[in-house]
Amino acid sequence: MLVTVRWGRDRFQFELPAPDTQLAALRHSIALHTHLNVFHLVHDGAVMADDSAPISLYHLRPNSTISIVTDHNDIPTPARNSEQAQIAAIAAELAAVRNDLVPPHTQFLHDLSTKPRAALSKEHLRLAELLLQALLRVDGITPEHDWDAARAERKAAVKEIQGLLDKIDDAWSA
């Protein structure tokens, strides 16, 4: 299950371990990525403080956001993203869309011809919202002007996700 870890202006996708894993293991993995020594993790307004507690205690869901909070005097400036890091972030978001949203998207398009619209209304709203969120996350990645490969990857990802969103909206309005 992928979650987003937010640290200042930086965001990165993180694969969560098994639900019975202690928070200390997650904190250690994030510390390796950010090079922070002391920090707090916050999810849905609650500080994730008990390192011995399993991560299931914090009710993380797919696409949840965990924020990193540090004391102002302990904050090293986040490393600037490299082109490869941005390409990896785009690829991770696109992989999440393909794995988590394309199968229900395909099923929804099939169900439109067999089930009444009223029964599919919630699923339409859910899929449209999740696709829009993914589109905005990819669109929020802004490569430097001279990073042609990252720009091309971002453009292709936006086009693919927008295509999925257009298909679902066109089928719904038909």
Short mmCIF file of C-alpha atoms in Angstrom, two decimals:
data_model
loop_
_atom_site.label_atom_id
_atom_site.label_comp_id
_atom_site.label_asym_id
_atom_site.label_seq_id
_atom_site.Cartn_x
_atom_site.Cartn_y
_atom_site.Cartn_z
CA MET A 1 0.00 0.00 0.00
CA LEU A 2 1.46 3.34 -1.03
CA VAL A 3 1.27 6.40 1.20
CA THR A 4 2.61 9.88 0.61
CA VAL A 5 5.19 11.26 3.00
CA ARG A 6 5.26 15.06 3.06
CA TRP A 7 8.30 16.94 4.32
CA GLY A 8 8.14 20.68 3.79
CA ARG A 9 7.59 21.18 0.07
CA ASP A 10 8.85 17.70 -0.83
CA ARG A 11 6.64 14.68 -1.21
CA PHE A 12 7.59 11.10 -1.85
CA GLN A 13 5.69 7.85 -2.15
CA PHE A 14 6.42 5.19 0.40
CA GLU A 15 5.42 1.53 0.41
CA LEU A 16 4.11 0.55 3.83
CA PRO A 17 5.28 -2.70 5.39
CA ALA A 18 2.90 -5.25 6.92
CA PRO A 19 0.29 -3.83 9.33
CA ASP A 20 1.89 -5.54 12.35
CA THR A 21 5.23 -3.79 11.77
CA GLN A 22 6.26 -1.45 14.55
CA LEU A 23 6.25 2.28 13.91
CA ALA A 24 9.97 2.34 14.75
CA ALA A 25 10.73 0.44 11.52
CA LEU A 26 8.75 2.94 9.44
CA ARG A 27 10.43 5.85 11.25
CA HIS A 28 13.85 4.31 10.55
CA SER A 29 13.08 3.93 6.82
CA ILE A 30 11.91 7.54 6.59
CA ALA A 31 15.00 8.70 8.49
CA LEU A 32 17.23 6.92 5.96
CA HIS A 33 15.44 8.68 3.12
CA THR A 34 15.38 12.17 4.65
CA HIS A 35 18.62 12.07 6.70
CA LEU A 36 16.75 13.49 9.69
CA ASN A 37 17.70 12.39 13.19
CA VAL A 38 14.78 13.71 15.24
CA PHE A 39 11.30 14.20 13.80
CA HIS A 40 7.64 13.54 14.48
CA LEU A 41 5.21 11.80 12.16
CA VAL A 42 1.65 13.09 11.87
CA HIS A 43 -1.28 11.35 10.19
CA ASP A 44 -4.84 12.77 10.14
CA GLY A 45 -3.89 15.31 12.80
CA ALA A 46 -2.58 12.71 15.25
CA VAL A 47 1.07 12.47 16.22
CA MET A 48 2.38 8.97 15.61
CA ALA A 49 4.41 8.84 18.82
CA ASP A 50 4.52 5.25 20.08
CA ASP A 51 7.42 3.59 18.24
CA SER A 52 6.56 0.20 19.73
CA ALA A 53 2.97 0.31 18.39
CA PRO A 54 2.07 -1.46 15.15
CA ILE A 55 1.40 0.84 12.20
CA SER A 56 -2.14 -0.59 11.96
CA LEU A 57 -2.93 1.40 15.12
CA TYR A 58 -2.78 4.61 13.07
CA HIS A 59 -5.42 3.52 10.49
CA LEU A 60 -3.32 4.26 7.40
CA ARG A 61 -5.19 3.79 4.11
CA PRO A 62 -3.99 3.76 0.50
CA ASN A 63 -3.02 7.29 -0.55
CA SER A 64 -2.86 8.49 3.07
CA THR A 65 -0.49 11.34 3.81
CA ILE A 66 2.05 11.25 6.61
CA SER A 67 3.65 14.59 7.47
CA ILE A 68 7.13 14.98 8.90
CA VAL A 69 7.39 17.67 11.58
CA THR A 70 10.74 18.82 12.95
CA ASP A 71 11.95 21.54 15.27
CA HIS A 72 12.97 24.59 13.25
CA ASN A 73 16.60 24.47 14.40
CA ASP A 74 16.94 20.79 13.41
CA ILE A 75 15.74 21.19 9.82
CA PRO A 76 18.31 20.48 7.17
CA THR A 77 17.16 21.83 3.85
CA PRO A 78 15.59 19.09 1.78
CA ALA A 79 17.84 17.87 -0.98
CA ARG A 80 16.87 19.20 -4.37
CA ASN A 81 15.17 16.64 -6.47
CA SER A 82 17.20 15.25 -9.26
CA GLU A 83 15.73 14.51 -12.65
CA GLN A 84 15.89 10.79 -11.90
CA ALA A 85 14.07 11.29 -8.58
CA GLN A 86 11.27 13.14 -10.35
CA ILE A 87 11.05 10.46 -13.04
CA ALA A 88 10.85 7.84 -10.27
CA ALA A 89 8.08 9.80 -8.50
CA ILE A 90 6.12 10.05 -11.75
CA ALA A 91 6.61 6.34 -12.44
CA ALA A 92 5.50 5.45 -8.89
CA GLU A 93 2.32 7.51 -9.22
CA LEU A 94 1.55 6.00 -12.62
CA ALA A 95 2.19 2.48 -11.29
CA ALA A 96 -0.20 3.15 -8.41
CA VAL A 97 -2.86 4.32 -10.87
CA ARG A 98 -2.35 1.26 -13.08
CA ASN A 99 -2.44 -1.16 -10.15
CA ASP A 100 -5.13 0.41 -7.98
CA LEU A 101 -7.43 2.32 -10.33
CA VAL A 102 -7.31 0.75 -13.81
CA PRO A 103 -8.95 -2.57 -12.78
CA PRO A 104 -11.94 -0.88 -11.07
CA HIS A 105 -12.04 1.64 -13.96
CA THR A 106 -12.35 -1.21 -16.47
CA GLN A 107 -14.96 -2.95 -14.32
CA PHE A 108 -16.95 0.27 -13.97
CA LEU A 109 -17.01 0.78 -17.76
CA HIS A 110 -18.24 -2.80 -18.16
CA ASP A 111 -20.86 -2.41 -15.40
CA LEU A 112 -22.30 0.72 -17.03
CA SER A 113 -23.90 -1.43 -19.71
CA THR A 114 -25.29 -4.02 -17.29
CA LYS A 115 -26.23 -2.22 -14.06
CA PRO A 116 -28.50 0.74 -13.34
CA ARG A 117 -26.77 4.11 -13.08
CA ALA A 118 -28.10 4.73 -9.59
CA ALA A 119 -26.18 1.71 -8.31
CA LEU A 120 -22.98 2.98 -9.93
CA SER A 121 -23.17 6.61 -8.88
CA LYS A 122 -20.91 6.25 -5.83
CA GLU A 123 -18.33 4.26 -7.77
CA HIS A 124 -18.29 6.89 -10.50
CA LEU A 125 -17.65 9.64 -7.97
CA ARG A 126 -14.98 7.59 -6.19
CA LEU A 127 -13.07 6.70 -9.34
CA ALA A 128 -13.33 10.22 -10.76
CA GLU A 129 -12.04 11.70 -7.49
CA LEU A 130 -9.13 9.27 -7.17
CA LEU A 131 -8.12 9.79 -10.80
CA LEU A 132 -8.29 13.55 -10.36
CA GLN A 133 -6.14 13.34 -7.22
CA ALA A 134 -3.55 11.25 -9.08
CA LEU A 135 -3.64 13.71 -11.98
CA LEU A 136 -3.04 16.63 -9.63
CA ARG A 137 -0.17 14.81 -7.89
CA VAL A 138 1.56 14.14 -11.22
CA ASP A 139 0.80 17.65 -12.44
CA GLY A 140 2.32 19.01 -9.22
CA ILE A 141 5.70 17.55 -10.09
CA THR A 142 7.49 20.39 -11.85
CA PRO A 143 10.73 19.39 -13.54
CA GLU A 144 13.41 21.96 -14.22
CA HIS A 145 13.26 23.63 -17.63
CA ASP A 146 16.15 21.61 -19.07
CA TRP A 147 15.05 18.19 -17.76
CA ASP A 148 13.58 16.92 -21.01
CA ALA A 149 13.22 13.28 -19.93
CA ALA A 150 11.30 14.19 -16.76
CA ARG A 151 9.09 16.59 -18.72
CA ALA A 152 8.32 13.89 -21.29
CA GLU A 153 7.49 11.35 -18.54
CA ARG A 154 5.24 13.86 -16.78
CA LYS A 155 3.48 14.74 -20.03
CA ALA A 156 2.87 11.06 -20.86
CA ALA A 157 1.60 10.33 -17.33
CA VAL A 158 -0.76 13.33 -17.35
CA LYS A 159 -2.05 12.28 -20.77
CA GLU A 160 -2.67 8.68 -19.63
CA ILE A 161 -4.45 9.64 -16.41
CA GLN A 162 -6.47 12.35 -18.16
CA GLY A 163 -7.47 9.76 -20.77
CA LEU A 164 -8.79 7.45 -18.04
CA LEU A 165 -10.70 10.32 -16.47
CA ASP A 166 -12.15 11.36 -19.85
CA LYS A 167 -13.26 7.78 -20.61
CA ILE A 168 -15.11 7.44 -17.35
CA ASP A 169 -16.78 10.86 -17.68
CA ASP A 170 -17.72 10.30 -21.34
CA ALA A 171 -19.19 6.88 -20.57
CA TRP A 172 -21.14 8.32 -17.63
CA SER A 173 -22.60 11.18 -19.64
CA ALA A 174 -23.48 9.00 -22.66
#
